[in-house]
Coordinates of N, CA and C in Angstrom, one line a residue:
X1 N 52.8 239.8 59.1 CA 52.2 240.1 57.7 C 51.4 241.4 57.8
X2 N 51.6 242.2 56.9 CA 50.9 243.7 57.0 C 49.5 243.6 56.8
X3 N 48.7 244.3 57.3 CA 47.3 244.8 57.0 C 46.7 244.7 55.9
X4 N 46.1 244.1 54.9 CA 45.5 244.9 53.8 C 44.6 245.9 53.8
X5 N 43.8 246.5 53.2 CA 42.8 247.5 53.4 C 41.7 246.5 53.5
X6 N 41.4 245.2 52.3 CA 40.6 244.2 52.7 C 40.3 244.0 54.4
X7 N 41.5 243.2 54.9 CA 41.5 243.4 56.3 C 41.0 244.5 57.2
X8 N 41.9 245.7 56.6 CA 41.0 246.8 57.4 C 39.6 247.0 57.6
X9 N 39.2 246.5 56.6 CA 37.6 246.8 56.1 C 36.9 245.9 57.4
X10 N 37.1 244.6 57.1 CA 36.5 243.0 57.5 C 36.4 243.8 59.2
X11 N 37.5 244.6 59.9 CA 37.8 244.5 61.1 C 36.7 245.7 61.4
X12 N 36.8 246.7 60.8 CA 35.8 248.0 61.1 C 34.1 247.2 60.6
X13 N 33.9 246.0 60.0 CA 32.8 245.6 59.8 C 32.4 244.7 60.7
X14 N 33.3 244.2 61.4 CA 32.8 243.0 62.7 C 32.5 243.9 64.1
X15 N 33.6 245.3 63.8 CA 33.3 246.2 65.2 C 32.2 246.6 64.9
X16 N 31.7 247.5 63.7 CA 30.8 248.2 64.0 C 29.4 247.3 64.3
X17 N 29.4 245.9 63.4 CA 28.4 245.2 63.8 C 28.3 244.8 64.9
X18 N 28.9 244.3 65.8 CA 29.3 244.2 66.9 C 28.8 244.9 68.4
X19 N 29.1 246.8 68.1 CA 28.7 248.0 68.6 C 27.1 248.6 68.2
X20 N 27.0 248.2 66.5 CA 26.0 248.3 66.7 C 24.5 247.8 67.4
X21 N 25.1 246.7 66.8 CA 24.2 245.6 68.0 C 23.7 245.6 69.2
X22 N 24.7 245.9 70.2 CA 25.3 246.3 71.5 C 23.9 247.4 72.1
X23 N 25.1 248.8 71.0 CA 24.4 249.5 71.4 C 23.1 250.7 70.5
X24 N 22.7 250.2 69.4 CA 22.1 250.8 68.6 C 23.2 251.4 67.3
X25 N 22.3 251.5 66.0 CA 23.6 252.3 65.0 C 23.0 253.2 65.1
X26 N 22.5 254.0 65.7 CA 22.7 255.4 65.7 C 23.3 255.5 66.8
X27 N 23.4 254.9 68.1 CA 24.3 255.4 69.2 C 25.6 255.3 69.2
X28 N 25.8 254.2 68.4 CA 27.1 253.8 68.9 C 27.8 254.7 68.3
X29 N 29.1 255.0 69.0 CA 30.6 256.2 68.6 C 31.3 255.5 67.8
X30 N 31.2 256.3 66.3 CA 31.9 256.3 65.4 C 33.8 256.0 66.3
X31 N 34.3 256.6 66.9 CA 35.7 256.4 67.4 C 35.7 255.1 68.3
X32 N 34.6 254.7 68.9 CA 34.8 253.4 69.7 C 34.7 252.1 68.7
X33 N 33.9 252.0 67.5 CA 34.3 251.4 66.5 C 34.9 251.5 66.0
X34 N 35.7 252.6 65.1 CA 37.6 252.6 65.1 C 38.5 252.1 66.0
X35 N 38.6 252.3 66.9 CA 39.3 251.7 68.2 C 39.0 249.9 68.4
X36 N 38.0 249.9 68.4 CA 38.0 248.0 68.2 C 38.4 247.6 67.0
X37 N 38.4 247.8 66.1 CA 38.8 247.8 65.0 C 40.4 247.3 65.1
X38 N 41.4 248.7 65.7 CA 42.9 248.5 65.9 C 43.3 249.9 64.9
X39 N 42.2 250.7 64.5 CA 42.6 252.0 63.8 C 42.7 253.1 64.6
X40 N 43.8 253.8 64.3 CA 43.6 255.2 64.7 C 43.1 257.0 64.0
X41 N 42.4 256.1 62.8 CA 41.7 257.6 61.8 C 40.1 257.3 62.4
X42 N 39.5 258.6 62.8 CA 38.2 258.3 62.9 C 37.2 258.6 61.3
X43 N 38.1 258.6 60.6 CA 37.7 258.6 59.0 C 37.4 257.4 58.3
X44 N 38.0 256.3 59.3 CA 38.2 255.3 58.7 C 37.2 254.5 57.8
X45 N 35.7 254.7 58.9 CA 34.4 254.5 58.3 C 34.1 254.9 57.0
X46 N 34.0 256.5 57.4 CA 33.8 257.1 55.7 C 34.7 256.4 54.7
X47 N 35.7 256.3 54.9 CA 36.9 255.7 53.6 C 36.6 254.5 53.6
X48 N 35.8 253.6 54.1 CA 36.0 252.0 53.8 C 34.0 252.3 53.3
X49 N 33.4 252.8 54.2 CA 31.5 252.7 54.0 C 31.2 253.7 53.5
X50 N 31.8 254.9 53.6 CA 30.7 256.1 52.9 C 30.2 256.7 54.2
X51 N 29.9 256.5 55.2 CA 29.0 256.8 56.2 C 29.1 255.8 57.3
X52 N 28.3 256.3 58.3 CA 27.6 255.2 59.2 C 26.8 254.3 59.0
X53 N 25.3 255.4 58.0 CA 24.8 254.6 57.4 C 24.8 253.6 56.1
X54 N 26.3 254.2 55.5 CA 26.9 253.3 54.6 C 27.0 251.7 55.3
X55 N 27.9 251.7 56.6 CA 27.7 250.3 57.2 C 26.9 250.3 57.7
X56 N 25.6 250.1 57.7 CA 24.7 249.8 58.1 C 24.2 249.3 57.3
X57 N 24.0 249.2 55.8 CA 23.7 249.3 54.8 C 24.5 248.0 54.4
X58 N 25.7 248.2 54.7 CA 26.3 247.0 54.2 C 26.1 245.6 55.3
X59 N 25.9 245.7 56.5 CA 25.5 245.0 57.9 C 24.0 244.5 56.6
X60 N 22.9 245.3 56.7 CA 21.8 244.7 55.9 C 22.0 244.0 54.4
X61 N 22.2 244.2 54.2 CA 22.6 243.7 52.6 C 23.8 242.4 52.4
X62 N 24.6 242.1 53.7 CA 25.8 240.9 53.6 C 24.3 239.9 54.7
X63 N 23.5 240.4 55.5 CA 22.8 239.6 56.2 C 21.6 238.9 54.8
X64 N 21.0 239.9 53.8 CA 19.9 239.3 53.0 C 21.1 238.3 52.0
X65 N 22.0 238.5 51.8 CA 23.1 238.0 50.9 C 23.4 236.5 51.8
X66 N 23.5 236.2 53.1 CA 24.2 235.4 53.8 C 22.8 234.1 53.2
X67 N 21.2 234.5 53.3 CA 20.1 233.6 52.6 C 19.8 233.3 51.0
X68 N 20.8 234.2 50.6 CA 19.9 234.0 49.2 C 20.1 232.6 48.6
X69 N 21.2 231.9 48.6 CA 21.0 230.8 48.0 C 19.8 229.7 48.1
X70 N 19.9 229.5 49.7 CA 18.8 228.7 50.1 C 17.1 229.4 49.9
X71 N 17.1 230.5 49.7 CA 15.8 231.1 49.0 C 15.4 231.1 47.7
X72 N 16.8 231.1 46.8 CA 16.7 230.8 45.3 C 16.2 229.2 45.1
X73 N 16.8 228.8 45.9 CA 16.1 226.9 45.6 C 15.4 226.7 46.0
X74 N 14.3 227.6 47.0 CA 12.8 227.7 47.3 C 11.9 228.1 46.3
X75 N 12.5 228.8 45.5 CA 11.9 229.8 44.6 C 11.9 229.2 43.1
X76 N 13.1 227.6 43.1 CA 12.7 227.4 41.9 C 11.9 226.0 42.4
X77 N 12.1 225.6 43.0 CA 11.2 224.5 43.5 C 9.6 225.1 42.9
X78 N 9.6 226.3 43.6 CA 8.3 226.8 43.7 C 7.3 226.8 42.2
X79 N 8.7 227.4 41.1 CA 8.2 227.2 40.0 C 7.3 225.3 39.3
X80 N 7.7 224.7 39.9 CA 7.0 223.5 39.6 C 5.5 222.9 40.7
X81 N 6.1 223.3 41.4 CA 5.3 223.1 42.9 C 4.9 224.1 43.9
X82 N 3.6 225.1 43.5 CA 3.6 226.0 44.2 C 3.4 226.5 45.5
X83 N 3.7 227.1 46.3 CA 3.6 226.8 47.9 C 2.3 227.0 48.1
X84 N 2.0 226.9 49.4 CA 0.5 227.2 50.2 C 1.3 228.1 51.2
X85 N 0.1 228.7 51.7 CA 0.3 229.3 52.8 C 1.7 229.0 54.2
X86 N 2.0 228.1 55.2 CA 2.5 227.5 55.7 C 3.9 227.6 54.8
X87 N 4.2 227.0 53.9 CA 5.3 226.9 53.3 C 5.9 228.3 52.7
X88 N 5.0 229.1 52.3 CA 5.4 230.4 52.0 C 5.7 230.9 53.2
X89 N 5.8 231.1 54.1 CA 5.8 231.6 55.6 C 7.2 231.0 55.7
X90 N 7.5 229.7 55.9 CA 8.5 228.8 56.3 C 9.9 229.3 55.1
X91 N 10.0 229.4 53.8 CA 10.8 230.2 53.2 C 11.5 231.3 53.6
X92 N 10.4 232.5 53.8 CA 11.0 233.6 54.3 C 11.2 233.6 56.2
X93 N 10.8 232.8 56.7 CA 11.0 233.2 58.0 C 12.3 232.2 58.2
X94 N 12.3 230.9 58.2 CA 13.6 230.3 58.6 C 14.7 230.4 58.2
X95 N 15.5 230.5 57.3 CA 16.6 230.8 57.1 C 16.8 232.0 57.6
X96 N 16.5 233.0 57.9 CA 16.1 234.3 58.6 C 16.6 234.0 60.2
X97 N 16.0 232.8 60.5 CA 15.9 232.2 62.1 C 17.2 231.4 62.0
X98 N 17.5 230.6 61.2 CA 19.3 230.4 60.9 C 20.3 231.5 61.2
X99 N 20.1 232.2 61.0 CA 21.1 233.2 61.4 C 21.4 232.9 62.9
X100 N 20.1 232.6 64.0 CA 20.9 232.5 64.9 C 21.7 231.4 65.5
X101 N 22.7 230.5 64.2 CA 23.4 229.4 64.2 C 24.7 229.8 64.8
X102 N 25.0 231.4 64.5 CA 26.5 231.5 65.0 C 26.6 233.2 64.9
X103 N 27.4 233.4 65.6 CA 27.5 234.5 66.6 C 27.4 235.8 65.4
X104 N 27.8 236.3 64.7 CA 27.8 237.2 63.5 C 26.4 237.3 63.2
X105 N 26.0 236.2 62.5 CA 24.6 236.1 62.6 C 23.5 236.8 63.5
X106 N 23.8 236.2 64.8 CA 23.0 236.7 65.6 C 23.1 238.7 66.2
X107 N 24.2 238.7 66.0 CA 24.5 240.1 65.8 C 24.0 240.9 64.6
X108 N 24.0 240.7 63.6 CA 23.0 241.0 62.5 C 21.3 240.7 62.5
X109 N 21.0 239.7 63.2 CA 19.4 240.4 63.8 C 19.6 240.8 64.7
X110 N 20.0 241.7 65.6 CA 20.2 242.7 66.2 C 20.2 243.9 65.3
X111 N 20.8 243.9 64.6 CA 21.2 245.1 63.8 C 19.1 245.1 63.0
X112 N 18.9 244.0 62.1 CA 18.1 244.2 61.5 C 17.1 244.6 62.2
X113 N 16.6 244.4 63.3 CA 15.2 244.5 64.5 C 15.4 246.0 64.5
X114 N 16.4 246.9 64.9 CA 16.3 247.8 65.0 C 15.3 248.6 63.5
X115 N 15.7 248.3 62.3 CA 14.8 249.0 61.1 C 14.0 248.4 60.9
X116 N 13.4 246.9 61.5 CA 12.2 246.1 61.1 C 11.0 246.7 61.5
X117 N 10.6 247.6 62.2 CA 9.9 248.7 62.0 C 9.5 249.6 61.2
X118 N 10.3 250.0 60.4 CA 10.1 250.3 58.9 C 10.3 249.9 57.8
X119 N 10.2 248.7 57.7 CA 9.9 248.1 56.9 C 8.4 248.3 55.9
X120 N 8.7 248.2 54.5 CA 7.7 248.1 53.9 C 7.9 246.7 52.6
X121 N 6.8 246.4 52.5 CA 7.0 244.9 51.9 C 7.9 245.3 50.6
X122 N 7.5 246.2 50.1 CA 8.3 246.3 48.6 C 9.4 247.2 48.7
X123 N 9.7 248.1 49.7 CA 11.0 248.8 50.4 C 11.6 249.0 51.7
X124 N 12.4 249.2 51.8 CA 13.1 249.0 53.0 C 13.8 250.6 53.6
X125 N 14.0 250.7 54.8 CA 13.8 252.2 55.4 C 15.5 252.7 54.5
X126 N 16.4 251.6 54.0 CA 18.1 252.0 53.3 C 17.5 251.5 51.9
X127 N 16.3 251.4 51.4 CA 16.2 251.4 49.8 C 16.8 250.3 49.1
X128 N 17.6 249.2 49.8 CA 18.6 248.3 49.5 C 18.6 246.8 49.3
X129 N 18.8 246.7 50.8 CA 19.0 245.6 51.0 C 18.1 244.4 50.8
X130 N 16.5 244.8 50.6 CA 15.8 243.9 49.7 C 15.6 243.7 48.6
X131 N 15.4 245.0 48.2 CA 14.6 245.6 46.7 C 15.8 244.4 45.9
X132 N 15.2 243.9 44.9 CA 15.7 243.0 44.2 C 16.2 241.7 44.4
X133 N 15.9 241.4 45.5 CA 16.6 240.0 45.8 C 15.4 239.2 45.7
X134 N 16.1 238.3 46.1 CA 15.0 236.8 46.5 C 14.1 236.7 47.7
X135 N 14.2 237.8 48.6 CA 13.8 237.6 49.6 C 12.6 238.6 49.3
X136 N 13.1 239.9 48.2 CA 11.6 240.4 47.8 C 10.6 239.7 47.2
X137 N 11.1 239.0 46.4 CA 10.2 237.8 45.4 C 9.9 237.0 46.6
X138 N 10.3 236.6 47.7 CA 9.4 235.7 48.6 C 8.3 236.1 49.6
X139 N 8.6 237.7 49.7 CA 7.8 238.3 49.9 C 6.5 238.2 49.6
X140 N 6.5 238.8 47.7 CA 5.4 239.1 47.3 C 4.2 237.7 46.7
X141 N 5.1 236.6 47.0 CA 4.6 235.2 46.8 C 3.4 235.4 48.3
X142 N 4.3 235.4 50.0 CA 3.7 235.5 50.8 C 2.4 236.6 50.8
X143 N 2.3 238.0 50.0 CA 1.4 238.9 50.0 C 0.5 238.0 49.1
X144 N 0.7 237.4 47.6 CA -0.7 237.1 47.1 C -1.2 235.4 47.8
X145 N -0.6 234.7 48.1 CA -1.2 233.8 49.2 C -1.7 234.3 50.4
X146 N -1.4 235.1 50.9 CA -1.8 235.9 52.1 C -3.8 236.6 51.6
X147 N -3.1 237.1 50.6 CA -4.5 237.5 49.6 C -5.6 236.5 49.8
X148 N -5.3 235.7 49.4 CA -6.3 234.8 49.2 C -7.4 234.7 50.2
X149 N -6.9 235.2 51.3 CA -8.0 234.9 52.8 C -8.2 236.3 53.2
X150 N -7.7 237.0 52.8 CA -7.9 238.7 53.6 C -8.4 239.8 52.4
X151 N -7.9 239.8 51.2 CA -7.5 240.8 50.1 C -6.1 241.0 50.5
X152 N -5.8 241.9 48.9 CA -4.6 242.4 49.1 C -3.8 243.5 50.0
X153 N -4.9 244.6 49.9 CA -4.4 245.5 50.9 C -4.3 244.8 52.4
X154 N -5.1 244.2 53.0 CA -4.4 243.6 54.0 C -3.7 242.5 54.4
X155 N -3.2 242.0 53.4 CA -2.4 240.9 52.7 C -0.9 241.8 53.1
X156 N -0.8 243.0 52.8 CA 0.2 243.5 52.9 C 1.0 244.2 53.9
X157 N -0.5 244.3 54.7 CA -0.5 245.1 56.3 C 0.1 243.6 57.1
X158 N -0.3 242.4 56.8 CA -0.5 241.2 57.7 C 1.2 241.5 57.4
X159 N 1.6 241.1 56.4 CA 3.0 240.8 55.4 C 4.0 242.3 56.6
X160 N 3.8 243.2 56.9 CA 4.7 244.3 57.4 C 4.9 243.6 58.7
X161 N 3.4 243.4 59.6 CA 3.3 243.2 60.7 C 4.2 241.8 60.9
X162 N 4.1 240.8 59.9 CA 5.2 239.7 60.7 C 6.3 239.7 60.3
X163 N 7.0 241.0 59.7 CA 8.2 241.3 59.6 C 8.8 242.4 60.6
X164 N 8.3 242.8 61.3 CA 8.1 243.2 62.5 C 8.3 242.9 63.8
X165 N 7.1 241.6 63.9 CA 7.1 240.6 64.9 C 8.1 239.7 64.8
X166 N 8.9 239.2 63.4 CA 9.6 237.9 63.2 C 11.4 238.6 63.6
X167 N 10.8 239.7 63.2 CA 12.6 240.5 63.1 C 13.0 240.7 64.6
X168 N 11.8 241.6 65.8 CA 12.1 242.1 67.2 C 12.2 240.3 68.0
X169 N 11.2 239.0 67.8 CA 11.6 238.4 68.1 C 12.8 237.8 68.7
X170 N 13.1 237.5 66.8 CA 14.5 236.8 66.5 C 15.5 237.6 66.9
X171 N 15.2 238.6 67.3 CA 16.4 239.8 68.1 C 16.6 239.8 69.5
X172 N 15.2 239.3 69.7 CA 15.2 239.3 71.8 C 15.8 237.7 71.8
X173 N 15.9 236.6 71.0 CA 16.1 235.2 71.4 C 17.8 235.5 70.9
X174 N 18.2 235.9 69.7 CA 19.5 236.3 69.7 C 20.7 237.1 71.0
X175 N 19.8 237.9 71.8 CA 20.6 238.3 73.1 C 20.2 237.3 73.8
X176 N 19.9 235.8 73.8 CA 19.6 235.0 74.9 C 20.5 234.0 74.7
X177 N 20.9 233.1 75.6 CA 21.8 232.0 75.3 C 21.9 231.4 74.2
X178 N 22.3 230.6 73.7 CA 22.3 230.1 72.0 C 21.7 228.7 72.8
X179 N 21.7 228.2 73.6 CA 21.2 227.1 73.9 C 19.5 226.8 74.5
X180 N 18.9 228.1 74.2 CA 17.5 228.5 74.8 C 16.7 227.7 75.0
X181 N 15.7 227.5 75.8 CA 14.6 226.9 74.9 C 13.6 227.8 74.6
X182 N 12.4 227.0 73.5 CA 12.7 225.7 73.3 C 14.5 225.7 71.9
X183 N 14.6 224.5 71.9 CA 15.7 223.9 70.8 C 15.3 224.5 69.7
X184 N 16.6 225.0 69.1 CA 16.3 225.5 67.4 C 15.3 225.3 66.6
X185 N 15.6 224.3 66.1 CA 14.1 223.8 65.3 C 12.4 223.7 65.7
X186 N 12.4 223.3 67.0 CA 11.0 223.5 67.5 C 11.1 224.8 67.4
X187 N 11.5 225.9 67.8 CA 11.5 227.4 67.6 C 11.0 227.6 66.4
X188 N 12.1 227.3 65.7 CA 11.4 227.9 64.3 C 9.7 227.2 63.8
X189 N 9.7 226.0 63.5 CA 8.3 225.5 63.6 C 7.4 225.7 64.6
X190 N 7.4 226.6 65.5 CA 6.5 226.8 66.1 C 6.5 228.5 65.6
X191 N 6.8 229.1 65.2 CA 7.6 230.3 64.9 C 6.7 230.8 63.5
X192 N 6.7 229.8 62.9 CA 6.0 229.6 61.3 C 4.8 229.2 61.8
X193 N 4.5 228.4 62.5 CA 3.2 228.1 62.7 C 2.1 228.5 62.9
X194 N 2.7 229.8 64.0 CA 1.8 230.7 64.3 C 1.6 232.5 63.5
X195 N 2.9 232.0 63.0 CA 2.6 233.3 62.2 C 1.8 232.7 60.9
X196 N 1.9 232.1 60.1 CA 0.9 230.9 59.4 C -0.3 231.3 59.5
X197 N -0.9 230.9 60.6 CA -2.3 231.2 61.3 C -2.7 232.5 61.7
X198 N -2.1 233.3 61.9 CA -2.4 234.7 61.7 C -2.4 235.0 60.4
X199 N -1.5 235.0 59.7 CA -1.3 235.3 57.8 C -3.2 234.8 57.6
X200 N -3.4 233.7 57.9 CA -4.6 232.6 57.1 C -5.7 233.6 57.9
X201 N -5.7 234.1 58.7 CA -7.4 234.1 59.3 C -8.3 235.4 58.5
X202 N -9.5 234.7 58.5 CA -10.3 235.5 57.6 C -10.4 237.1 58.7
X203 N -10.6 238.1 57.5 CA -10.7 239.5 57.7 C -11.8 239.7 58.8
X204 N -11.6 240.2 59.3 CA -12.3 240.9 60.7 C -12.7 242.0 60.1
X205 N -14.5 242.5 60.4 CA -15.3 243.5 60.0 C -14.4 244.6 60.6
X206 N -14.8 245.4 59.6 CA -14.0 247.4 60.1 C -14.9 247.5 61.3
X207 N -16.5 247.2 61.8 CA -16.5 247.8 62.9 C -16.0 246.2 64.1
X208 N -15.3 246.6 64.9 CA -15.2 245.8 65.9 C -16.1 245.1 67.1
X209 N -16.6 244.5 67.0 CA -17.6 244.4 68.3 C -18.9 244.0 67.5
X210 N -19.1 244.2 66.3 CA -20.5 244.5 65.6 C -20.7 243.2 65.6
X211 N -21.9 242.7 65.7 CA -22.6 241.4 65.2 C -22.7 240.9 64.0
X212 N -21.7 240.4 63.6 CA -22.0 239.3 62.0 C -20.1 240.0 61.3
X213 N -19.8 240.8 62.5 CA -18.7 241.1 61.5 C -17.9 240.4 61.2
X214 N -17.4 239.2 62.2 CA -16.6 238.3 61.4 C -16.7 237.8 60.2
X215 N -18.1 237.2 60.5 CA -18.3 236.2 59.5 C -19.6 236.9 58.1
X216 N -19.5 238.3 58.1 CA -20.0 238.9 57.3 C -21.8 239.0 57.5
X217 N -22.2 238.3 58.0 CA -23.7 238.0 58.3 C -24.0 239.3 58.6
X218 N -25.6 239.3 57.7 CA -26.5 240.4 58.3 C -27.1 240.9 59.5
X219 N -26.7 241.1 60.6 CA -27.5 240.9 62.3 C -28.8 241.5 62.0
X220 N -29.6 242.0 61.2 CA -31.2 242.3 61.0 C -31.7 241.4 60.3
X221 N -30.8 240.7 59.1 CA -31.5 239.5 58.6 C -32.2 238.6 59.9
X222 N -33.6 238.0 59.2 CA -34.2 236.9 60.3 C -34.0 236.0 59.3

């Protein structure tokens, strides 16, 4: 049975994820992704993605796409029942941590860890892959619960930093056996737990070290 272009596509999307993974998407060779593939145009990318960073773009955007359902029924739940802290955390971070159920998956946090560094709560370093989804609305649930214990501007610093930490994570346990420990689910619940507890803790004074900064107190007051 012949090729379709569909086909073509699906095969240059498993290689390059695959490669990129492996070896970084900016390293990896445009022609060694063709070649796993079963192509012999090194155009092939451009004609199916636009670019490299066209797949790359599409790697991020089929991975926010692979959660949204299970986020959308978070999010209407939410409307009746609104989360706390802990639960807002557990939304955006586990199904996230699902990914590493099967092998595709886990090669897509690979891919993501690499831009989870630039990440910004309300954009993303390809302009894309969040802005408008459910996963940005779960976001900005997490920033004004996050508020509540820090303010907002650091509500939003906290919000980068465990998208950061949750992404390079979930990236280093994704190159580890699939049977790691601890077991899946203890992972993730310990996973949310502690990011939870960081999200919650009250603001720490700008000077460090100063007496009363934590807890605001005057150290001259008697």
């Amino acid at each position: 049975m012949p090729r379709t272009s569909a086909d073509t596509r699906r095969a240059l999307y498993l290689a390059g994820l695959r490669r990129f993974a492996d070896e970084g998407w900016q390293s990896a060779r445009v022609r060694d992704i063709v070649a796993d593939a079963g192509q012999g145009n090194d155009s092939a990318i451009n004609y199916h993605f636009g670019s490299r960073r066209g797949l790359l773009a599409q790697i991020l955007a089929d991975g926010v796409a692979r959660m949204e359902d299970e986020r959308r029924a978070d999010l209407a739940r939410w409307r009746a029942d609104p989360p706390d802290l802990p639960e807002a955390v557990r939304a955006v971070v586990a199904p996230l941590a699902d990914l590493l159920l099967d092998e595709e998956g886990r090669c897509i946090l690979r891919v993501i860890a690499q831009v989870g560094p630039l990440t910004e709560v309300g954009r993303t370093v390809t302009a894309g892959p969040v802005g408008g989804t459910v996963l940005q609305d779960q976001l900005e649930v997490l920033v004004s619960e996050t508020a509540r214990r820090c303010g907002t501007e650091m509500a939003r610093h906290r919000v980068r930093q465990l998208v950061v930490v949750v992404t390079s994570d979930l990236a280093v346990r994704a190159e580890a056996a699939p049977d790691s420990f601890p077991p899946h689910r203890e992972y993730v619940a310990d996973l949310v737990d502690w990011m939870a507890a960081g999200l919650g803790r009250p603001r720490v004074g700008a000077a460090i070290g100063r007496p009363g900064a934590v807890t605001g107190d005057d150290p001259t007051a008697m």
